[in-house]
């Protein structure tokens, strides 16, 4: 890899890490580019080589992070990651992908804590989940209920500081979801041979 490309990747990483650290202690509205570059130890000119402003930075981070989350609801968890999860939790999993989703929220907790304060973001993300659940349940009401309930559950968990282990939270969510649906047959979507895991909550 050329030095210029390596330096660009390093700078972007420093910027996103600094931004994430700042979001852990203050809301997005109060974070300035000055604070980001100071935290990252880079110049403002370096920041603007990669992002137009802090809104562009947030938009790009959102595309990456939420893209990863939505991919999990489509069964797109890497084989290596699945193997790690199975080794860690064995046969205790309620639905394997739910553990990965809980750990995803832990990893990006400061990001979601900020974004979940925005009604428009919550509405958009709930709609994205509703579309994915609709493919599974093939029932508009259940898909809407599942999406709203899932977002509400994770939102409260994050706001409370994400207590408990990922296994405990996954069990709790799956138990609530299955009880609420009242029909276990609808909770078991038809999987093709290519599907890597049951669709999580």
Coordinates of N, CA and C in Angstrom, one line a residue:
X1 N 0.8 -1.2 0.0 CA 0.0 0.0 0.0 C 0.9 1.2 0.0
X2 N 0.6 2.2 -0.9 CA 1.4 3.4 -1.0 C 1.3 4.2 0.3
X3 N 2.4 4.9 0.7 CA 2.4 5.7 1.9 C 1.2 6.7 2.0
X4 N 0.9 7.3 0.9 CA -0.2 8.3 0.9 C -1.5 7.7 1.2
X5 N -1.8 6.5 0.7 CA -3.0 5.8 1.0 C -3.0 5.3 2.4
X6 N -1.9 4.8 2.9 CA -1.8 4.4 4.3 C -2.0 5.6 5.2
X7 N -1.5 6.7 4.9 CA -1.7 7.9 5.8 C -3.1 8.4 5.8
X8 N -3.8 8.3 4.6 CA -5.2 8.7 4.5 C -6.1 7.8 5.4
X9 N -5.8 6.5 5.3 CA -6.6 5.6 6.2 C -6.3 5.8 7.6
X10 N -5.1 6.1 8.0 CA -4.7 6.4 9.4 C -5.4 7.7 9.8
X11 N -5.5 8.7 9.0 CA -6.1 10.0 9.4 C -7.6 9.8 9.6
X12 N -8.2 9.1 8.7 CA -9.7 8.8 8.8 C -10.0 8.0 10.1
X13 N -9.1 7.1 10.4 CA -9.3 6.3 11.6 C -9.2 7.2 12.8
X14 N -8.1 8.0 12.9 CA -7.9 9.0 14.0 C -9.2 9.9 14.2
X15 N -9.7 10.4 13.0 CA -10.8 11.3 13.1 C -12.1 10.6 13.6
X16 N -12.4 9.4 13.1 CA -13.6 8.7 13.6 C -13.4 8.2 15.0
X17 N -12.2 7.8 15.4 CA -12.0 7.4 16.8 C -12.2 8.6 17.8
X18 N -11.6 9.7 17.4 CA -11.8 11.0 18.2 C -13.2 11.4 18.3
X19 N -13.9 11.3 17.2 CA -15.3 11.7 17.1 C -16.2 10.7 18.0
X20 N -15.9 9.4 18.0 CA -16.6 8.5 18.8 C -16.3 8.7 20.3
X21 N -15.1 9.1 20.6 CA -14.7 9.4 22.0 C -15.5 10.6 22.5
X22 N -15.6 11.6 21.7 CA -16.3 12.8 22.0 C -17.8 12.6 22.2
X23 N -18.3 11.7 21.4 CA -19.8 11.4 21.5 C -20.1 10.7 22.7
X24 N -19.1 10.0 23.3 CA -19.3 9.3 24.6 C -19.5 10.2 25.7
X25 N -19.1 11.5 25.6 CA -19.2 12.4 26.7 C -20.1 13.6 26.5
X26 N -20.4 13.9 25.2 CA -21.3 15.0 24.9 C -22.1 14.8 23.7
X27 N -23.3 15.5 23.6 CA -24.1 15.3 22.4 C -23.5 15.9 21.1
X28 N -23.9 15.3 20.0 CA -23.4 15.7 18.7 C -23.4 17.2 18.5
X29 N -24.5 17.9 18.9 CA -24.7 19.3 18.7 C -23.5 20.2 19.3
X30 N -22.9 19.7 20.4 CA -21.9 20.4 21.1 C -20.5 20.1 20.6
X31 N -20.4 19.1 19.7 CA -19.1 18.7 19.2 C -18.7 19.6 18.0
X32 N -17.5 20.2 18.1 CA -17.0 21.0 17.0 C -15.9 20.4 16.2
X33 N -15.6 20.8 15.0 CA -14.5 20.3 14.2 C -13.2 20.6 15.0
X34 N -13.1 21.7 15.6 CA -11.9 22.1 16.4 C -11.7 21.0 17.5
X35 N -12.8 20.6 18.2 CA -12.6 19.6 19.2 C -12.2 18.2 18.6
X36 N -12.7 17.9 17.5 CA -12.4 16.6 16.8 C -10.9 16.6 16.4
X37 N -10.4 17.6 15.8 CA -9.0 17.6 15.3 C -8.1 17.7 16.5
X38 N -8.5 18.4 17.6 CA -7.6 18.5 18.8 C -7.5 17.1 19.4
X39 N -8.6 16.4 19.5 CA -8.7 15.1 20.1 C -7.9 14.1 19.2
X40 N -8.0 14.2 17.9 CA -7.3 13.3 17.0 C -5.8 13.6 16.8
X41 N -5.4 14.9 17.2 CA -4.1 15.3 17.0 C -3.7 15.5 15.6
X42 N -4.6 16.0 14.8 CA -4.4 16.3 13.4 C -4.7 17.8 13.1
X43 N -4.4 18.3 11.9 CA -4.8 19.6 11.6 C -6.2 19.7 11.0
X44 N -6.7 20.9 11.0 CA -8.0 21.1 10.4 C -8.0 20.8 8.9
X45 N -6.9 21.1 8.2 CA -6.8 20.9 6.8 C -6.8 19.4 6.5
X46 N -6.2 18.6 7.4 CA -6.3 17.1 7.2 C -7.7 16.6 7.4
X47 N -8.5 17.2 8.3 CA -9.9 16.8 8.5 C -10.7 17.1 7.2
X48 N -10.5 18.3 6.7 CA -11.2 18.7 5.5 C -10.8 18.0 4.2
X49 N -9.7 17.3 4.3 CA -9.3 16.4 3.1 C -10.3 15.2 3.1
X50 N -10.9 14.8 4.2 CA -11.7 13.6 4.3 C -13.2 13.9 4.5
X51 N -13.5 15.0 5.1 CA -14.9 15.3 5.4 C -15.2 16.8 5.2
X52 N -16.4 17.1 4.7 CA -16.8 18.4 4.5 C -17.0 19.2 5.8
X53 N -17.6 18.5 6.7 CA -17.8 19.1 8.0 C -18.2 18.0 9.0
X54 N -18.7 18.3 10.2 CA -19.0 17.3 11.2 C -20.3 16.5 10.7
X55 N -21.1 17.2 10.0 CA -22.3 16.5 9.5 C -22.0 15.4 8.5
X56 N -21.1 15.7 7.6 CA -20.6 14.8 6.6 C -19.9 13.6 7.3
X57 N -19.2 13.9 8.4 CA -18.5 12.8 9.2 C -19.6 11.9 9.8
X58 N -20.6 12.5 10.4 CA -21.7 11.7 11.0 C -22.4 10.9 9.9
X59 N -22.7 11.5 8.8 CA -23.4 10.8 7.7 C -22.6 9.6 7.2
X60 N -21.3 9.7 7.0 CA -20.5 8.6 6.6 C -20.4 7.5 7.6
X61 N -20.3 8.0 8.9 CA -20.2 7.0 10.0 C -21.5 6.2 10.1
X62 N -22.6 6.9 9.9 CA -24.0 6.3 10.0 C -24.1 5.3 8.9
X63 N -23.7 5.6 7.7 CA -23.8 4.7 6.5 C -23.0 3.4 6.8
X64 N -21.8 3.5 7.4 CA -21.0 2.4 7.7 C -21.6 1.5 8.9
X65 N -21.9 2.2 10.0 CA -22.3 1.5 11.2 C -23.7 0.9 11.0
X66 N -24.6 1.7 10.5 CA -26.0 1.2 10.4 C -26.0 0.2 9.2
X67 N -25.2 0.3 8.2 CA -25.1 -0.7 7.2 C -24.7 -2.0 7.7
X68 N -23.8 -2.0 8.7 CA -23.4 -3.2 9.3 C -24.5 -3.8 10.1
X69 N -25.2 -3.0 10.9 CA -26.4 -3.5 11.6 C -27.5 -4.1 10.8
X70 N -27.9 -3.4 9.7 CA -28.9 -3.9 8.8 C -28.5 -5.2 8.1
X71 N -27.2 -5.3 7.9 CA -26.7 -6.5 7.2 C -26.9 -7.7 8.1
X72 N -26.8 -7.5 9.5 CA -27.1 -8.6 10.4 C -28.5 -9.1 10.3
X73 N -29.4 -8.2 10.1 CA -30.8 -8.6 9.9 C -31.1 -9.3 8.6
X74 N -30.1 -9.3 7.7 CA -30.2 -10.0 6.5 C -29.3 -11.2 6.5
X75 N -28.8 -11.6 7.7 CA -28.0 -12.8 7.8 C -26.6 -12.6 7.3
X76 N -26.1 -11.3 7.2 CA -24.8 -11.1 6.6 C -23.8 -10.9 7.8
X77 N -23.6 -11.9 8.6 CA -22.6 -11.9 9.6 C -21.5 -12.8 9.1
X78 N -20.3 -12.4 9.1 CA -19.2 -13.2 8.5 C -19.1 -14.5 9.2
X79 N -18.6 -15.5 8.4 CA -18.5 -16.9 8.9 C -17.5 -16.9 10.1
X80 N -16.5 -16.1 10.0 CA -15.5 -16.1 11.1 C -16.2 -15.5 12.4
X81 N -17.0 -14.5 12.2 CA -17.7 -13.9 13.4 C -18.7 -14.9 14.0
X82 N -19.4 -15.6 13.1 CA -20.3 -16.6 13.6 C -19.6 -17.7 14.4
X83 N -18.4 -18.1 13.9 CA -17.6 -19.1 14.6 C -17.2 -18.6 16.0
X84 N -16.8 -17.3 16.1 CA -16.4 -16.8 17.4 C -17.6 -16.8 18.3
X85 N -18.7 -16.4 17.8 CA -19.9 -16.3 18.7 C -20.3 -17.7 19.2
X86 N -20.3 -18.7 18.3 CA -20.6 -20.1 18.7 C -19.6 -20.6 19.8
X87 N -18.3 -20.3 19.6 CA -17.3 -20.8 20.5 C -17.5 -20.1 21.9
X88 N -17.9 -18.8 21.9 CA -18.1 -18.1 23.1 C -19.3 -18.6 23.9
X89 N -20.4 -18.8 23.2 CA -21.7 -19.1 23.8 C -22.2 -20.5 23.6
X90 N -21.6 -21.3 22.7 CA -22.1 -22.6 22.5 C -23.6 -22.7 22.2
X91 N -24.3 -23.7 22.9 CA -25.7 -23.9 22.6 C -26.6 -23.1 23.4
X92 N -26.1 -22.0 24.1 CA -26.9 -21.2 25.0 C -27.6 -20.1 24.2
X93 N -27.3 -20.0 22.9 CA -27.9 -18.9 22.2 C -29.4 -19.0 21.9
X94 N -30.1 -17.9 22.1 CA -31.5 -17.9 21.8 C -31.7 -17.8 20.3
X95 N -31.1 -16.9 19.6 CA -30.9 -16.8 18.2 C -29.5 -16.2 18.0
X96 N -28.6 -17.0 17.3 CA -27.2 -16.6 17.2 C -27.0 -15.1 16.8
X97 N -27.7 -14.6 15.8 CA -27.5 -13.3 15.3 C -27.8 -12.2 16.4
X98 N -28.7 -12.5 17.3 CA -29.1 -11.5 18.3 C -27.9 -11.2 19.2
X99 N -27.1 -12.1 19.5 CA -25.8 -11.9 20.3 C -24.9 -10.9 19.5
X100 N -24.8 -11.2 18.2 CA -23.9 -10.3 17.4 C -24.5 -8.9 17.4
X101 N -25.8 -8.7 17.3 CA -26.4 -7.4 17.3 C -26.2 -6.7 18.6
X102 N -26.3 -7.4 19.7 CA -26.1 -6.8 21.0 C -24.6 -6.3 21.1
X103 N -23.7 -7.1 20.6 CA -22.3 -6.7 20.7 C -22.0 -5.6 19.7
X104 N -22.8 -5.5 18.6 CA -22.6 -4.4 17.7 C -23.1 -3.1 18.4
X105 N -24.2 -3.1 19.1 CA -24.6 -1.9 19.8 C -23.6 -1.5 20.9
X106 N -23.0 -2.5 21.6 CA -22.0 -2.2 22.6 C -20.8 -1.5 22.0
X107 N -20.4 -2.0 20.8 CA -19.2 -1.5 20.2 C -19.4 0.0 19.8
X108 N -20.6 0.3 19.3 CA -21.0 1.6 18.8 C -21.9 2.3 19.7
X109 N -21.8 2.1 21.0 CA -22.8 2.6 22.0 C -22.9 4.1 22.0
X110 N -21.7 4.8 21.9 CA -21.8 6.3 22.0 C -22.4 6.8 20.7
X111 N -22.2 6.2 19.6 CA -22.9 6.6 18.3 C -24.4 6.5 18.4
X112 N -24.8 5.3 18.8 CA -26.3 5.1 18.9 C -26.9 5.9 20.0
X113 N -26.2 6.2 21.1 CA -26.8 7.0 22.2 C -27.1 8.4 21.6
X114 N -26.2 8.9 20.8 CA -26.4 10.2 20.2 C -27.6 10.2 19.1
X115 N -27.5 9.2 18.3 CA -28.4 9.1 17.2 C -29.9 8.8 17.6
X116 N -30.0 8.0 18.7 CA -31.3 7.7 19.2 C -32.0 8.8 19.8
X117 N -31.4 10.0 20.0 CA -32.0 11.2 20.5 C -32.8 11.9 19.3
X118 N -32.5 11.4 18.1 CA -33.1 12.1 16.9 C -34.4 11.3 16.5
X119 N -35.6 11.9 16.6 CA -36.8 11.2 16.1 C -36.7 10.8 14.7
X120 N -36.1 11.6 13.8 CA -36.1 11.3 12.4 C -35.2 10.0 12.2
X121 N -34.1 10.0 12.9 CA -33.2 8.8 12.7 C -33.9 7.5 13.2
X122 N -34.6 7.6 14.4 CA -35.3 6.5 14.9 C -36.4 6.0 14.0
X123 N -37.1 7.0 13.4 CA -38.2 6.7 12.5 C -37.7 6.0 11.2
X124 N -36.5 6.5 10.7 CA -35.9 5.9 9.5 C -35.4 4.5 9.8
X125 N -34.7 4.3 10.9 CA -34.2 3.0 11.2 C -35.3 2.0 11.5
X126 N -36.4 2.4 12.2 CA -37.5 1.5 12.4 C -38.1 1.1 11.1
X127 N -38.2 2.0 10.1 CA -38.8 1.7 8.8 C -37.9 0.7 8.1
X128 N -36.5 0.9 8.2 CA -35.6 -0.1 7.6 C -35.8 -1.5 8.2
X129 N -36.0 -1.6 9.5 CA -36.2 -2.9 10.1 C -37.5 -3.4 9.7
X130 N -38.6 -2.6 9.7 CA -39.9 -3.0 9.3 C -39.9 -3.7 7.9
X131 N -39.2 -3.1 7.0 CA -39.1 -3.7 5.6 C -38.4 -5.1 5.7
X132 N -37.4 -5.2 6.5 CA -36.7 -6.5 6.6 C -37.6 -7.6 7.4
X133 N -38.3 -7.1 8.4 CA -39.2 -8.1 9.1 C -40.3 -8.5 8.3
X134 N -40.8 -7.6 7.4 CA -41.9 -7.9 6.5 C -41.6 -9.0 5.6
X135 N -40.3 -9.1 5.2 CA -39.9 -10.2 4.3 C -39.9 -11.5 5.1
X136 N -39.8 -11.5 6.4 CA -39.8 -12.7 7.2 C -41.2 -13.1 7.6
X137 N -42.0 -12.2 8.2 CA -43.3 -12.5 8.7 C -44.4 -12.5 7.6
X138 N -44.2 -11.7 6.6 CA -45.2 -11.5 5.5 C -46.5 -11.0 6.1
X139 N -46.4 -10.2 7.1 CA -47.6 -9.7 7.8 C -47.2 -8.3 8.2
X140 N -48.0 -7.3 7.7 CA -47.6 -5.9 7.9 C -47.7 -5.5 9.4
X141 N -48.7 -6.0 10.1 CA -48.9 -5.6 11.5 C -47.7 -6.2 12.4
X142 N -47.4 -7.4 12.1 CA -46.4 -8.1 12.9 C -45.0 -7.5 12.6
X143 N -44.8 -7.2 11.4 CA -43.5 -6.5 11.0 C -43.3 -5.2 11.6
X144 N -44.4 -4.4 11.6 CA -44.4 -3.1 12.3 C -44.2 -3.2 13.8
X145 N -44.9 -4.1 14.4 CA -44.7 -4.3 15.8 C -43.3 -4.8 16.2
X146 N -42.8 -5.7 15.4 CA -41.5 -6.2 15.7 C -40.4 -5.2 15.6
X147 N -40.5 -4.3 14.5 CA -39.5 -3.3 14.3 C -39.6 -2.2 15.4
X148 N -40.8 -1.8 15.7 CA -40.9 -0.8 16.8 C -40.5 -1.3 18.1
X149 N -40.9 -2.5 18.4 CA -40.5 -3.1 19.7 C -39.0 -3.3 19.9
X150 N -38.4 -3.8 18.8 CA -37.0 -4.0 18.8 C -36.2 -2.7 19.0
X151 N -36.6 -1.7 18.3 CA -35.9 -0.4 18.4 C -36.1 0.2 19.8
X152 N -37.4 0.1 20.4 CA -37.6 0.5 21.7 C -36.8 -0.2 22.7
X153 N -36.7 -1.5 22.6 CA -35.9 -2.3 23.5 C -34.5 -1.9 23.5
X154 N -33.9 -1.9 22.4 CA -32.5 -1.5 22.3 C -32.2 -0.1 22.7
X155 N -33.1 0.8 22.4 CA -33.0 2.2 22.7 C -33.0 2.4 24.2
X156 N -33.9 1.7 25.0 CA -33.9 1.8 26.4 C -32.6 1.2 27.0
X157 N -32.2 0.0 26.5 CA -31.0 -0.6 27.0 C -29.8 0.3 26.8
X158 N -29.6 0.9 25.7 CA -28.5 1.8 25.5 C -28.6 3.0 26.4
X159 N -29.8 3.6 26.6 CA -30.0 4.8 27.4 C -29.6 4.4 28.9
X160 N -29.9 3.2 29.3 CA -29.6 2.7 30.7 C -28.1 2.4 30.9
X161 N -27.3 2.5 29.8 CA -25.9 2.2 30.0 C -25.5 0.7 29.6
X162 N -26.4 0.0 28.9 CA -26.2 -1.3 28.4 C -25.8 -2.3 29.5
X163 N -26.6 -2.4 30.6 CA -26.3 -3.4 31.7 C -26.5 -4.8 31.2
X164 N -25.9 -5.7 31.9 CA -26.1 -7.2 31.6 C -25.2 -7.6 30.5
X165 N -25.0 -8.9 30.4 CA -24.2 -9.5 29.3 C -25.1 -9.5 28.0
X166 N -24.4 -9.7 26.9 CA -25.1 -9.7 25.6 C -26.0 -11.0 25.5
X167 N -25.5 -12.1 26.2 CA -26.3 -13.3 26.2 C -27.6 -13.0 27.0
X168 N -27.5 -12.4 28.1 CA -28.7 -12.1 28.9 C -29.7 -11.2 28.2
X169 N -29.2 -10.2 27.5 CA -30.0 -9.2 26.8 C -30.7 -9.9 25.6
X170 N -29.9 -10.8 24.9 CA -30.5 -11.5 23.8 C -31.6 -12.4 24.2
X171 N -31.4 -13.1 25.3 CA -32.4 -14.0 25.8 C -33.7 -13.2 26.2
X172 N -33.5 -12.1 26.8 CA -34.6 -11.3 27.3 C -35.4 -10.8 26.1
X173 N -34.7 -10.3 25.1 CA -35.4 -9.7 23.9 C -36.1 -10.8 23.1
X174 N -35.5 -12.0 22.9 CA -36.1 -13.1 22.2 C -37.3 -13.6 22.9
X175 N -37.2 -13.7 24.2 CA -38.4 -14.1 25.0 C -39.5 -13.2 24.9
X176 N -39.3 -11.9 25.0 CA -40.3 -10.9 24.9 C -41.0 -10.9 23.5
X177 N -40.1 -11.0 22.5 CA -40.6 -11.0 21.1 C -41.5 -12.2 20.8
X178 N -41.0 -13.4 21.3 CA -41.8 -14.6 21.0 C -43.1 -14.6 21.8
X179 N -43.1 -14.1 23.0 CA -44.3 -14.1 23.8 C -45.3 -13.1 23.2
X180 N -44.8 -11.9 22.7 CA -45.7 -10.9 22.2 C -46.3 -11.3 20.9
X181 N -45.6 -12.1 20.1 CA -46.2 -12.5 18.8 C -47.3 -13.6 19.0
X182 N -47.3 -14.4 20.1 CA -48.3 -15.4 20.4 C -48.4 -16.5 19.4
X183 N -47.6 -16.5 18.4 CA -47.7 -17.6 17.4 C -46.3 -18.0 17.0
X184 N -45.8 -19.1 17.6 CA -44.4 -19.5 17.4 C -44.2 -19.8 15.9
X185 N -45.2 -20.2 15.2 CA -44.9 -20.6 13.8 C -44.5 -19.4 13.0
X186 N -45.0 -18.2 13.4 CA -44.6 -17.0 12.6 C -43.3 -16.5 13.0
X187 N -42.7 -17.0 14.1 CA -41.4 -16.6 14.5 C -40.3 -17.4 13.9
X188 N -40.7 -18.3 13.0 CA -39.7 -19.2 12.4 C -39.8 -19.0 10.9
X189 N -39.1 -18.0 10.3 CA -39.1 -17.8 8.9 C -38.5 -18.9 8.1
X190 N -39.0 -19.1 6.9 CA -38.5 -20.1 6.1 C -37.1 -19.8 5.6
X191 N -36.1 -20.6 5.9 CA -34.8 -20.4 5.5 C -34.3 -21.2 4.3
X192 N -33.6 -20.7 3.5 CA -33.0 -21.4 2.4 C -31.7 -22.1 2.8
X193 N -31.2 -23.0 2.0 CA -29.9 -23.6 2.4 C -28.8 -22.6 2.5
X194 N -28.9 -21.5 1.8 CA -27.9 -20.5 1.8 C -27.9 -19.6 3.0
X195 N -29.0 -19.6 3.7 CA -29.1 -18.6 4.9 C -28.2 -19.1 6.0
X196 N -27.3 -18.2 6.4 CA -26.3 -18.6 7.4 C -26.8 -18.7 8.8
X197 N -27.9 -18.1 9.2 CA -28.4 -18.2 10.5 C -29.9 -17.7 10.6
X198 N -30.6 -18.1 11.6 CA -32.0 -17.5 11.7 C -31.9 -16.0 11.9
X199 N -32.9 -15.4 11.4 CA -33.0 -13.9 11.4 C -33.1 -13.5 12.9
X200 N -32.3 -12.6 13.4 CA -32.3 -12.2 14.8 C -33.3 -11.0 15.0
X201 N -33.5 -10.7 16.3 CA -34.3 -9.6 16.7 C -33.4 -8.4 17.0

